[in-house]
Structure formats: C-alpha cells, structure tokens
Amino acid sequence: MRIYQAAGDRNLLNEPADKGDQMEITPSSTPPKKVDPTSPDGVEAELARLGNNLVTKFHVLVRISQIYDSKNVALNQFINEFLETINTLIKRNGVLSLKIIKDEFFLNDQRLRYSVEGFTSFKYLSSHWKKRLIGEVKFKTLMGEEMLRHFIYAFIKLEEGREENADLFKKELESHQITSIEVMPLEIDEDGEDFTLEMEDHRELGKKIFFETIGTIKDVITNIKGNQSADIRKLKRLAQKAIHLVIEDESILMGMTMIKNYDEYTFNHSVNVSIYSLAMGKRLGFSKKILTELGITALLHDIGKSKIPRDVLNKPATLSTEEWEMMKKHPLMGVEIVLNLKQLGEINPRMVVGIFDHHLMNDLSGYPRLFLRNEVSLFGRIIQIADSYDAMTTPRIYKKIPYTPEQALAVMLREKTVHFDPLLLKIFIGLVGIYPLGSLVLLNTHEIGIVYKPNHDPKWLDHPIVLLVDRDAKGDAKKELIDLTDTDSAGNYKWSIVKTLDPHKYHIDIAKYFL
Ligand SMILES: [Fe+2]
Ligand SMILES: [Fe+2]
C-alpha cells in the first residue's frame, strides 16, 4: 500500500517529486543499463544483448551477401563482426543454437526479446528463415572466417518453400568439409500457424507501426536535442497508419502499450500516450484529420523535455525547487520547439495548445500557470489522462515497481474532477475496461490470466477476453485465449474473475504476453 500511495502523489499532484515523465536518451549501440554480468539477471541481460547483436549482424550479413559475391572485400568487415559475436556466444556455452518457434527467436533455449533497434532485423530474419522452412541453426564449435563465408552463401542459396532445404544446406556445407554446423527444418504447428504468419495480419502490422513510431520519435527527439531539423512528416504518416488500425481494432495497439520498455522510456511513453489518445479520439467520433492532429500532438507532448538536462530528468531522488521549476517549463519549451519546426505547415494552433495544456489539470491548478484562459483544451485534457495512466503503469528510475493498471485507474478516479475531465475519464475507463488491459487476474477455476482485450459491448465491461497464464512442457507460454462471456450448457459463465493480482508478486512479465 505504501508504494501505491507514493506513486499516486507523484504522478498526479504538482509536488516537486513529480517529474511526470522523464526523458532518457541512450545511444543505441551501448547497453542502456549497467548490470552485473555475474548475477542471474545480469547473465540473462548479457545473453539478451549478445542475442540481439547476433540477430542484427546475421541480418546485415544476409542482406550484404545477396549483393556481393563471397570473395568481395566489402564483406570482410561484416564477416568479422558477426564472427566476433558468434564466437563470444559459442565460448560461453560451448554451443550456440538459434531457433525459431512460432514467431520468436530462442538463443540456447532462452527466448530473445528484441530491442527497438533490433525489430527490423528480427522481422527480416525470421521471415527469411520461415520462407525457407529453416527452424534452427546450431554451431557446435568455434567458427572460422572461411566457414562463416560458406555458411552464409549456403544459406542465401536456399530457395523458398522447399521442404528439403535443411538437407540441402547440410550437403552444401559438407562439400566444404564443414560438419560442425547443424541446420534443422522449421517445426510446423499442428494448426499450420507458421504457414500463415507470413501474411501481414493486423497484429504484425500493429507491431510494425509501434516499433517504427518509437524509432521515428527517437530520431525526432535526438535531432531536436542536437539542434537539427526533425522530420515531422514521417510521424504524420505513421500516425495515419496507426489511425487505420485503431479504427479497425483498437485493442491491437492498446495491447502494445503493455510493452513497458524501461530503457526506452521517453519514446515508448510518447507512443503509448498517442495510442491511448487516438483510441479516446475514436470514441469521441473525431474525423481522421483531427485524429491525425491528436496523434502527432500526443507523440510530441513531452518534446520540451529534450531541452532539460539529462541529470535532472534522470535524477532518482527528489528534485530541488529549482530543478522542479525547470521541469515545469517543459510544456512551454515544447511549444517553442514545435513553433520553430521547419515543417510548421504540419502544425496548427490546436496541436500547439494541446502540448501547452497537458499538465494544466482540469481545475487549472497544474502548470504552466494561466492568467487569461479558464479552460483546458480538449487535446490537453485527453493527453493528460493518457499521460498520467501510462506514467503510473510504467517502471521508472525513481520507482521500479509501477502501479498495476487497476491501481492506476483507482488513483485517477480518486483524483477525478480536480485533475481530469470526468467525462473523458469515463471514456478512458470504458476503453481499458473495468479490469484494465494487462491486469493479472485470478479466475474462479483457480487459473491465472491476463486481461487481453476488453469486451467492447459496455454491458460486458467486466467480462473481458483473458489470456491464460499457463505453460507447456517446455515452460513456454501457451497463449490460450478465453472469453469471459462464454457460458456452459446450463447458462452459467464458464469463468469469472475472483480478484486481480500483483504481477510482481508472481514474477510475471505482462509485456511478454503482448509481444
Ligand atoms: Fe508525458
Ligand atoms: Fe509532460
């Protein structure tokens, strides 16, 4: 309960401790968190870092080798970089296996979670393997340069859709006296899911838009920090794509907001606030034009923080009065940045005011202080709700354990009227559900599940679609979805929610289920 109290005050009230949402910019090439590589967490993080590196380098090499022949010097640097990563991994465990199960990569049986930068490489490589029906590659001894060259060229020679590819691959390697690399065919699910994954279904599209937008907002912020011009038009295109998806099925992108990436906080946060805002705008019946404006405004709402020193933004302790005064200037600094954009034509007054207003609070008690106006703009009111909810449910440098979605909504309800527009808050709750998306719940069947999708009929807000947290023999999530409106032959509900649980107590990584 103590944590609950502390974070609520921090996010909603204007106390110096409330930094709202901080901006953390980390160079993409370095690991953002310092971990002790000998601790269990550290070992896992180190393996994840190396795994991401491996997939990225593998991807680059596959692309490059399609352009140049195997003797071309242009390849040398990439071969050497890949060799270094791969041998580091082989040395660690004696063997290195990279395997695809469903849509995921596993490195020596540990599932690899991709970084934002790694997304394109993961996507490309898994699609490349699947089209060629390759499921696993195992390196059993340290690799040499020539071996790697033969391996890559044997790999790209494979034709799409041939079931005998794994055998052909093996024979090709053997013709170069290479026997220490094993290649296994793709394991096809009984339901044939792997054959259909190539089709860009909505979920895949959602992931693509989500990660692309995070990458783009990162570029925009980095450019603004370096006083360079930023490309707002790309953000606009992405917002338009997201709107299509939100109109079609908002729950896909809403699910993505559960991927709370601590290391990429600002970028993730901006995109999440935009998703929540768009979903609210859709419910408010906004036109596509207004939705696009709202989406861009939400993406840029904290852009002013790019001018605040990093040590203030990342300070784990309470801010001093001066630091807090500086922090409170970020809405105004955001306005200044936006008005100085080269592509000012993409910006209109509604958007500028939205950025200015997003910490103003419903009763105007927030910041910046106003003298003339007596109401908060609609964009500002929408973004404020989205902003507070996302900030509260995300782990932060000064608060490692965030609120559960349910706790966050409870705090917001307690603070309604003062801080939030009550009607908009009602719409937001309708959006995330009585049991908000991402809540961990205990069912009457003693099963544990995660609220995966709210039921869109308001009558069934307390009967969401739930993903059962169950594991198969290998310990992987089964991902079985149940609909809490389902009844048995006697007309009784098959499942009902008994109570919500704290995912941290159960060591359940909710984000994993939404990726
Ligand atoms: Fe924010
Ligand atoms: Fe803000």
Coordinates of C-alpha atoms and ligand atoms in Angstrom, one line a residue:
M1 CA 0.0 0.0 0.0
R2 CA 2.9 2.3 0.7
I3 CA 4.1 2.2 -2.9
Y4 CA 0.6 2.8 -4.1
Q5 CA 0.3 6.0 -2.1
A6 CA 3.7 7.3 -3.1
A7 CA 3.4 7.0 -6.8
G8 CA -0.1 8.4 -6.9
D9 CA 1.0 11.6 -5.4
R10 CA 4.0 11.7 -7.6
N11 CA 2.1 11.5 -10.8
L12 CA -0.9 13.4 -10.2
L13 CA -0.1 16.2 -7.8
N14 CA 2.2 19.1 -8.5
E15 CA 4.8 18.2 -5.9
P16 CA 8.5 18.7 -6.6
A17 CA 8.9 15.0 -6.5
D18 CA 6.7 14.6 -9.5
K19 CA 8.8 14.6 -12.6
G20 CA 5.9 13.2 -14.5
D21 CA 7.6 11.5 -17.3
Q22 CA 11.3 11.8 -17.8
M23 CA 13.4 11.8 -20.9
E24 CA 16.1 9.3 -21.1
I25 CA 18.2 9.2 -24.2
T26 CA 20.6 6.4 -24.6
P27 CA 22.9 5.7 -27.5
S28 CA 21.5 2.7 -29.3
S29 CA 24.9 1.0 -29.7
T30 CA 25.6 0.7 -26.0
P31 CA 23.7 -1.3 -23.4
P32 CA 21.5 1.2 -21.6
K33 CA 21.5 -0.4 -18.2
K34 CA 24.6 -1.3 -16.2
V35 CA 24.1 -4.9 -14.9
D36 CA 26.4 -7.1 -13.0
P37 CA 27.2 -9.8 -15.6
T38 CA 27.6 -12.4 -12.9
S39 CA 24.2 -12.0 -11.3
P40 CA 21.4 -14.2 -12.6
D41 CA 19.6 -11.1 -14.0
G42 CA 22.9 -9.9 -15.4
V43 CA 23.6 -13.2 -17.2
E44 CA 20.2 -13.1 -18.8
A45 CA 20.6 -9.4 -19.8
E46 CA 24.0 -10.1 -21.2
L47 CA 22.7 -13.0 -23.2
A48 CA 19.8 -10.9 -24.4
R49 CA 22.3 -8.2 -25.5
L50 CA 24.5 -10.6 -27.3
G51 CA 21.5 -12.3 -28.9
N52 CA 20.2 -9.0 -30.2
N53 CA 23.6 -8.3 -31.6
L54 CA 23.8 -11.7 -33.2
V55 CA 20.4 -11.3 -34.9
T56 CA 21.2 -7.8 -36.2
K57 CA 24.6 -8.9 -37.5
F58 CA 23.1 -12.0 -39.1
H59 CA 20.5 -9.9 -40.8
V60 CA 23.1 -7.4 -42.2
L61 CA 25.2 -10.3 -43.5
V62 CA 22.3 -12.0 -45.2
R63 CA 21.5 -8.7 -46.9
I64 CA 25.0 -7.8 -47.9
S65 CA 25.8 -11.3 -49.2
Q66 CA 22.8 -11.0 -51.6
I67 CA 24.6 -8.1 -53.2
Y68 CA 28.2 -9.2 -53.3
D69 CA 29.9 -12.5 -54.1
S70 CA 31.6 -14.4 -51.4
K71 CA 35.1 -13.1 -52.2
N72 CA 34.2 -9.4 -52.2
V73 CA 36.2 -7.4 -49.7
A74 CA 33.1 -5.3 -48.9
L75 CA 32.0 -8.3 -46.9
N76 CA 35.1 -8.6 -44.7
Q77 CA 34.1 -6.2 -42.0
F78 CA 30.6 -7.7 -41.6
I79 CA 32.0 -11.2 -41.6
N80 CA 34.5 -10.3 -38.9
E81 CA 31.8 -8.5 -36.8
F82 CA 29.5 -11.5 -37.0
L83 CA 32.4 -13.9 -36.2
E84 CA 33.2 -12.0 -33.1
T85 CA 29.7 -12.1 -31.8
I86 CA 29.1 -15.7 -32.7
N87 CA 32.3 -16.9 -31.2
T88 CA 31.7 -14.9 -28.0
L89 CA 28.4 -16.8 -27.6
I90 CA 29.9 -20.2 -28.5
K91 CA 32.7 -19.7 -26.0
R92 CA 30.1 -19.0 -23.2
N93 CA 28.1 -22.2 -23.7
G94 CA 30.2 -24.5 -25.9
V95 CA 27.4 -24.5 -28.4
L96 CA 25.1 -21.9 -29.9
S97 CA 21.6 -22.7 -31.1
L98 CA 19.4 -20.1 -32.7
K99 CA 15.9 -21.4 -33.1
I100 CA 12.5 -20.1 -34.3
I101 CA 9.4 -21.2 -32.5
K102 CA 6.2 -19.7 -33.8
D103 CA 7.3 -16.0 -34.2
E104 CA 10.0 -15.9 -31.7
F105 CA 13.8 -16.5 -31.7
F106 CA 15.3 -18.6 -29.0
L107 CA 19.0 -18.4 -28.2
N108 CA 20.2 -21.6 -26.5
D109 CA 16.5 -22.1 -25.4
Q110 CA 16.2 -18.7 -24.0
R111 CA 13.6 -16.5 -25.7
L112 CA 15.1 -13.4 -27.2
R113 CA 13.3 -10.2 -26.6
Y114 CA 14.1 -7.7 -29.3
S115 CA 15.1 -4.2 -28.7
V116 CA 13.5 -1.4 -30.6
E117 CA 16.5 -1.1 -32.9
G118 CA 16.5 -4.9 -33.4
F119 CA 12.9 -5.1 -34.6
T120 CA 13.6 -4.9 -38.3
S121 CA 16.4 -7.5 -38.1
F122 CA 14.2 -9.9 -36.1
K123 CA 11.4 -9.5 -38.6
Y124 CA 13.6 -9.9 -41.6
L125 CA 15.5 -12.8 -40.4
S126 CA 12.5 -14.8 -39.1
S127 CA 10.6 -14.2 -42.3
H128 CA 13.7 -15.2 -44.3
W129 CA 14.1 -18.5 -42.3
K130 CA 10.4 -19.3 -42.4
K131 CA 10.1 -18.9 -46.1
R132 CA 12.9 -21.4 -46.5
L133 CA 11.4 -23.6 -43.8
I134 CA 14.5 -23.4 -41.6
G135 CA 13.8 -23.7 -37.9
E136 CA 17.2 -23.9 -36.1
V137 CA 20.9 -23.4 -36.7
K138 CA 23.3 -24.9 -34.3
F139 CA 27.0 -24.1 -34.1
K140 CA 28.9 -26.8 -32.3
T141 CA 32.5 -25.5 -32.5
L142 CA 34.1 -22.1 -32.8
M143 CA 33.7 -20.6 -36.2
G144 CA 36.5 -19.5 -38.6
E145 CA 36.2 -16.9 -41.3
E146 CA 36.1 -19.3 -44.3
M147 CA 33.5 -21.4 -42.5
L148 CA 31.3 -18.5 -42.0
R149 CA 31.5 -17.4 -45.6
H150 CA 30.5 -20.8 -46.8
F151 CA 27.7 -20.9 -44.2
I152 CA 26.2 -17.6 -45.3
Y153 CA 26.3 -18.3 -49.0
A154 CA 24.9 -21.8 -48.5
F155 CA 22.1 -20.1 -46.5
I156 CA 21.2 -17.5 -49.1
K157 CA 21.2 -20.1 -51.9
L158 CA 18.2 -21.9 -50.4
E159 CA 15.0 -21.5 -52.3
E160 CA 11.7 -20.5 -50.7
G161 CA 9.2 -23.2 -49.7
R162 CA 11.4 -26.3 -50.2
E163 CA 11.0 -28.9 -47.5
E164 CA 14.4 -30.5 -48.2
N165 CA 16.2 -27.2 -47.5
A166 CA 17.7 -28.4 -44.3
D167 CA 19.2 -31.4 -46.0
L168 CA 20.4 -29.4 -49.0
F169 CA 22.1 -27.0 -46.6
K170 CA 23.8 -29.8 -44.8
K171 CA 25.1 -31.3 -48.0
E172 CA 26.4 -27.9 -49.2
L173 CA 28.4 -27.4 -46.0
E174 CA 29.7 -31.0 -46.2
S175 CA 31.1 -30.3 -49.6
H176 CA 33.3 -27.7 -47.9
Q177 CA 34.2 -30.2 -45.1
I178 CA 32.1 -28.3 -42.6
T179 CA 30.3 -30.7 -40.2
S180 CA 30.1 -28.6 -37.1
I181 CA 27.0 -26.6 -38.1
E182 CA 23.7 -28.3 -37.9
V183 CA 20.6 -27.0 -39.6
M184 CA 17.1 -28.2 -38.7
P185 CA 13.8 -27.7 -40.5
L186 CA 11.1 -25.5 -39.2
E187 CA 8.7 -27.2 -36.8
I188 CA 5.2 -26.7 -38.1
D189 CA 2.4 -26.3 -35.6
E190 CA -0.5 -28.7 -35.9
D191 CA -2.7 -25.8 -36.8
G192 CA -0.3 -24.8 -39.5
E193 CA 0.2 -21.4 -37.9
D194 CA 3.6 -21.0 -39.3
F195 CA 2.4 -21.1 -42.8
T196 CA 0.1 -18.2 -42.3
L197 CA 2.4 -16.0 -40.3
E198 CA 3.9 -14.6 -43.5
M199 CA 0.6 -12.8 -44.1
E200 CA 0.8 -9.4 -42.5
D201 CA -2.1 -9.8 -40.1
H202 CA -3.2 -7.0 -38.0
R203 CA -1.2 -7.9 -35.0
E204 CA 2.0 -8.0 -37.0
L205 CA 1.1 -4.7 -38.6
G206 CA 0.5 -3.2 -35.2
K207 CA 3.9 -4.3 -34.0
K208 CA 5.5 -2.8 -37.1
I209 CA 3.8 0.6 -36.7
F210 CA 4.5 0.6 -32.9
F211 CA 8.2 -0.1 -33.3
E212 CA 8.6 2.2 -36.3
T213 CA 7.0 5.0 -34.5
I214 CA 9.2 4.6 -31.5
G215 CA 12.3 4.7 -33.8
T216 CA 11.0 7.8 -35.5
I217 CA 10.1 9.7 -32.3
K218 CA 13.6 8.8 -31.1
D219 CA 15.1 10.3 -34.2
V220 CA 13.0 13.4 -33.9
I221 CA 14.0 13.9 -30.2
T222 CA 17.6 13.2 -30.9
N223 CA 17.7 15.7 -33.7
I224 CA 16.0 18.4 -31.7
K225 CA 18.4 17.8 -28.9
G226 CA 21.2 18.3 -31.3
N227 CA 19.5 21.4 -32.8
Q228 CA 19.0 19.7 -36.1
S229 CA 15.8 19.7 -38.1
A230 CA 13.4 17.0 -37.4
D231 CA 11.1 15.2 -39.8
I232 CA 7.5 15.6 -38.6
R233 CA 6.0 14.3 -41.9
K234 CA 7.2 10.8 -41.1
L235 CA 5.5 11.0 -37.8
K236 CA 2.3 12.1 -39.6
R237 CA 2.4 9.1 -41.9
L238 CA 2.9 6.7 -39.0
A239 CA 0.0 8.4 -37.1
Q240 CA -2.2 7.9 -40.1
K241 CA -1.3 4.2 -40.3
A242 CA -2.0 3.8 -36.6
I243 CA -5.4 5.5 -37.0
H244 CA -6.4 3.0 -39.7
L245 CA -5.6 0.2 -37.3
V246 CA -7.2 1.9 -34.3
I247 CA -10.4 2.4 -36.3
E248 CA -10.3 -1.2 -37.3
D249 CA -9.5 -2.8 -33.9
E250 CA -8.1 -0.5 -31.2
S251 CA -7.2 -3.4 -28.9
I252 CA -4.2 -4.4 -31.1
L253 CA -2.3 -1.2 -30.5
M254 CA -3.7 -0.9 -26.9
G255 CA -2.0 -4.3 -26.3
M256 CA 1.3 -2.9 -27.5
T257 CA 1.2 -0.2 -24.7
M258 CA 1.8 -3.1 -22.3
I259 CA 5.4 -3.4 -23.6
K260 CA 6.8 -1.1 -21.0
N261 CA 10.4 -0.6 -22.0
Y262 CA 12.2 1.0 -19.1
D263 CA 15.3 1.7 -21.2
E264 CA 13.5 3.5 -23.9
Y265 CA 11.1 5.2 -21.6
T266 CA 10.5 8.5 -23.4
F267 CA 10.0 7.1 -26.8
N268 CA 7.8 4.3 -25.6
H269 CA 5.8 6.7 -23.4
S270 CA 5.2 9.1 -26.3
V271 CA 3.9 6.3 -28.5
N272 CA 1.7 4.9 -25.7
V273 CA 0.2 8.3 -24.9
S274 CA -0.5 8.6 -28.6
I275 CA -2.2 5.2 -28.8
Y276 CA -4.4 5.9 -25.8
S277 CA -5.3 9.4 -27.1
L278 CA -6.2 8.0 -30.5
A279 CA -8.4 5.3 -29.1
M280 CA -10.2 8.0 -27.0
G281 CA -10.5 10.3 -30.0
K282 CA -12.0 7.5 -32.0
R283 CA -14.7 7.0 -29.3
L284 CA -15.3 10.7 -29.3
G285 CA -16.1 10.4 -33.0
F286 CA -13.2 12.5 -34.3
S287 CA -12.6 12.7 -38.0
K288 CA -9.4 11.2 -39.4
K289 CA -8.0 14.7 -39.9
I290 CA -8.5 15.6 -36.2
L291 CA -7.3 12.1 -35.1
T292 CA -4.1 12.7 -37.1
E293 CA -3.6 16.0 -35.3
L294 CA -4.2 14.4 -32.0
G295 CA -1.9 11.6 -32.7
I296 CA 1.0 13.9 -33.6
T297 CA 0.3 16.2 -30.6
A298 CA 0.4 13.2 -28.3
L299 CA 3.7 12.0 -29.9
L300 CA 5.2 15.4 -29.3
H301 CA 3.6 16.2 -25.9
D302 CA 6.9 15.9 -24.0
I303 CA 9.2 17.2 -26.7
G304 CA 10.1 20.2 -24.4
K305 CA 11.9 17.7 -22.2
S306 CA 14.6 17.4 -24.8
K307 CA 15.9 20.8 -23.6
I308 CA 16.0 19.8 -19.9
P309 CA 19.4 18.4 -18.8
R310 CA 19.6 14.7 -18.6
D311 CA 20.8 14.6 -15.0
V312 CA 17.6 16.4 -13.9
L313 CA 15.4 14.1 -16.0
N314 CA 17.2 11.0 -14.7
K315 CA 17.6 12.0 -11.1
P316 CA 16.5 9.1 -9.0
A317 CA 16.0 11.4 -5.9
T318 CA 13.5 14.2 -5.3
L319 CA 14.1 17.3 -7.4
S320 CA 15.2 20.5 -5.8
T321 CA 12.9 23.6 -6.1
E322 CA 15.0 25.0 -9.0
E323 CA 15.0 21.6 -10.8
W324 CA 11.3 21.3 -10.4
E325 CA 10.8 24.8 -11.7
M326 CA 12.8 23.9 -14.7
M327 CA 10.9 20.7 -15.2
K328 CA 7.6 22.6 -15.1
K329 CA 8.7 24.6 -18.2
H330 CA 8.7 21.6 -20.5
P331 CA 5.2 22.3 -21.9
L332 CA 6.2 25.8 -22.8
M333 CA 9.5 24.7 -24.2
G334 CA 7.6 22.1 -26.2
V335 CA 5.5 24.9 -27.8
E336 CA 8.7 26.8 -28.6
I337 CA 10.2 23.8 -30.3
V338 CA 7.1 23.0 -32.3
L339 CA 6.8 26.6 -33.5
N340 CA 10.4 26.5 -34.7
L341 CA 9.9 23.4 -36.7
K342 CA 10.7 23.8 -40.4
Q343 CA 7.6 21.9 -41.3
L344 CA 5.4 24.3 -39.3
G345 CA 2.7 23.7 -42.0
E346 CA 2.0 20.4 -40.4
I347 CA 1.2 22.0 -37.1
N348 CA -1.9 24.0 -36.2
P349 CA -2.9 26.0 -33.1
R350 CA -5.0 23.1 -31.7
M351 CA -1.8 21.0 -31.6
V352 CA 0.3 23.7 -30.0
V353 CA -2.3 24.4 -27.3
G354 CA -2.6 20.6 -26.7
I355 CA 1.2 20.4 -25.9
F356 CA 1.0 23.6 -23.7
D357 CA -2.0 22.2 -21.8
H358 CA -1.1 18.7 -21.0
H359 CA -0.2 19.3 -17.3
L360 CA -2.7 22.0 -16.7
M361 CA -5.2 19.8 -14.8
N362 CA -8.9 20.0 -15.1
D363 CA -9.2 22.7 -12.4
L364 CA -6.3 24.7 -13.9
S365 CA -4.2 24.0 -10.8
G366 CA -1.3 22.5 -12.8
Y367 CA 1.3 24.2 -14.9
P368 CA 2.1 26.4 -16.7
R369 CA 0.0 28.9 -14.7
L370 CA -2.6 30.7 -16.7
F371 CA -4.0 34.2 -16.3
L372 CA -6.4 34.6 -19.1
R373 CA -7.9 31.3 -20.1
N374 CA -10.3 29.5 -18.0
E375 CA -10.4 26.0 -19.6
V376 CA -8.1 23.3 -20.7
S377 CA -8.2 22.4 -24.4
L378 CA -9.8 19.1 -25.5
F379 CA -6.4 17.8 -26.8
G380 CA -4.8 18.8 -23.5
R381 CA -7.5 17.0 -21.4
I382 CA -7.2 13.8 -23.5
I383 CA -3.5 13.7 -23.4
Q384 CA -3.4 14.4 -19.7
I385 CA -5.4 11.2 -19.0
A386 CA -3.3 9.1 -21.4
D387 CA -0.1 10.6 -20.0
S388 CA -0.9 10.0 -16.3
Y389 CA -2.1 6.4 -16.9
D390 CA 1.0 5.5 -18.9
A391 CA 3.4 7.2 -16.5
M392 CA 1.8 5.5 -13.5
T393 CA 1.9 2.0 -15.0
T394 CA 5.5 2.1 -16.2
P395 CA 8.6 1.4 -14.1
R396 CA 10.7 4.4 -13.7
I397 CA 14.2 5.2 -12.4
Y398 CA 12.7 6.5 -9.2
K399 CA 10.0 3.9 -9.0
K400 CA 11.0 0.5 -10.1
I401 CA 7.6 -1.2 -9.3
P402 CA 4.8 0.7 -11.1
Y403 CA 1.1 0.7 -10.3
T404 CA -0.9 -2.1 -11.7
P405 CA -3.5 -0.9 -14.3
E406 CA -6.2 -1.3 -11.7
Q407 CA -4.3 0.7 -9.1
A408 CA -3.6 3.5 -11.6
L409 CA -7.3 3.7 -12.5
A410 CA -8.3 3.8 -8.9
V411 CA -5.9 6.7 -8.2
M412 CA -7.2 8.6 -11.3
L413 CA -10.8 8.1 -10.2
R414 CA -10.0 9.4 -6.7
E415 CA -8.4 12.5 -8.3
K416 CA -11.1 13.0 -10.9
T417 CA -12.8 16.4 -11.3
V418 CA -9.7 18.1 -9.8
H419 CA -7.2 16.6 -12.3
F420 CA -9.2 15.0 -15.0
D421 CA -12.2 15.7 -17.1
P422 CA -14.7 13.3 -15.5
L423 CA -16.4 12.5 -18.8
L424 CA -13.2 11.8 -20.6
L425 CA -12.0 9.7 -17.8
K426 CA -15.2 7.7 -18.1
I427 CA -14.5 7.1 -21.8
F428 CA -11.0 6.1 -20.9
I429 CA -12.2 3.6 -18.4
G430 CA -14.6 2.2 -21.0
L431 CA -11.6 1.8 -23.2
V432 CA -9.3 0.0 -20.8
G433 CA -12.1 -1.8 -19.1
I434 CA -13.2 -2.4 -15.5
Y435 CA -10.4 -4.9 -15.4
P436 CA -7.9 -2.9 -17.4
L437 CA -5.9 -4.4 -20.2
G438 CA -2.8 -6.1 -18.8
S439 CA -4.3 -6.8 -15.4
L440 CA -3.3 -10.1 -13.9
V441 CA -6.5 -11.9 -12.6
L442 CA -7.4 -14.9 -10.6
L443 CA -10.3 -16.9 -12.1
N444 CA -12.9 -19.0 -10.2
T445 CA -11.3 -22.0 -11.8
H446 CA -8.1 -21.2 -9.9
E447 CA -6.4 -20.4 -13.2
I448 CA -4.4 -17.2 -13.6
G449 CA -4.9 -15.0 -16.6
I450 CA -4.1 -11.6 -18.1
V451 CA -6.8 -9.3 -19.4
Y452 CA -6.0 -9.3 -23.1
K453 CA -8.8 -7.4 -24.7
P454 CA -11.7 -5.6 -23.1
N455 CA -15.2 -6.6 -24.3
H456 CA -16.4 -3.8 -26.4
D457 CA -20.0 -4.1 -25.5
P458 CA -20.3 -1.8 -22.5
K459 CA -22.7 -4.3 -20.9
W460 CA -19.8 -6.8 -20.7
L461 CA -17.0 -4.5 -19.5
D462 CA -16.4 -6.8 -16.6
H463 CA -16.2 -9.9 -18.9
P464 CA -13.1 -9.3 -20.9
I465 CA -11.1 -11.6 -23.1
V466 CA -8.5 -13.3 -20.9
L467 CA -5.2 -14.9 -21.8
L468 CA -4.5 -17.9 -19.6
V469 CA -1.1 -17.8 -18.0
D470 CA -0.2 -21.4 -18.5
R471 CA 2.9 -23.1 -19.6
D472 CA 3.5 -26.1 -21.8
A473 CA 6.0 -28.9 -21.0
K474 CA 8.9 -26.7 -22.2
G475 CA 7.9 -23.9 -19.9
D476 CA 6.7 -21.6 -22.8
A477 CA 3.5 -19.6 -22.5
K478 CA 0.6 -21.4 -24.1
K479 CA -1.2 -18.3 -25.0
E480 CA -4.7 -19.7 -24.7
L481 CA -7.5 -17.0 -25.0
I482 CA -10.8 -17.4 -23.3
D483 CA -13.9 -15.2 -23.5
L484 CA -15.5 -14.5 -20.1
T485 CA -18.9 -14.1 -21.7
D486 CA -18.8 -17.8 -22.6
T487 CA -21.4 -19.9 -20.8
D488 CA -21.9 -23.6 -20.3
S489 CA -24.9 -25.6 -21.3
A490 CA -26.7 -24.6 -18.1
G491 CA -26.2 -20.9 -19.0
N492 CA -23.6 -20.3 -16.3
Y493 CA -20.4 -18.4 -17.0
K494 CA -17.5 -20.8 -17.6
W495 CA -15.1 -18.4 -16.0
S496 CA -15.3 -15.4 -13.8
I497 CA -12.8 -13.1 -12.2
V498 CA -12.3 -13.5 -8.5
K499 CA -9.7 -10.8 -7.9
T500 CA -6.8 -9.0 -9.5
L501 CA -3.3 -10.0 -8.6
D502 CA 0.0 -8.1 -8.4
P503 CA 2.2 -9.4 -11.3
H504 CA 5.4 -8.5 -9.4
K505 CA 4.5 -10.9 -6.6
Y506 CA 4.0 -13.7 -9.1
H507 CA 7.1 -12.7 -11.2
I508 CA 5.0 -12.5 -14.3
D509 CA 6.3 -10.2 -17.1
I510 CA 3.0 -9.0 -18.5
A511 CA 4.7 -7.3 -21.5
K512 CA 5.9 -10.7 -22.7
Y513 CA 2.3 -11.8 -23.4
F514 CA 1.6 -8.8 -25.6
L515 CA 4.7 -9.0 -27.9
Ligands
FE1 FE 4.3 12.7 -20.7
FE2 FE 4.8 16.1 -19.8

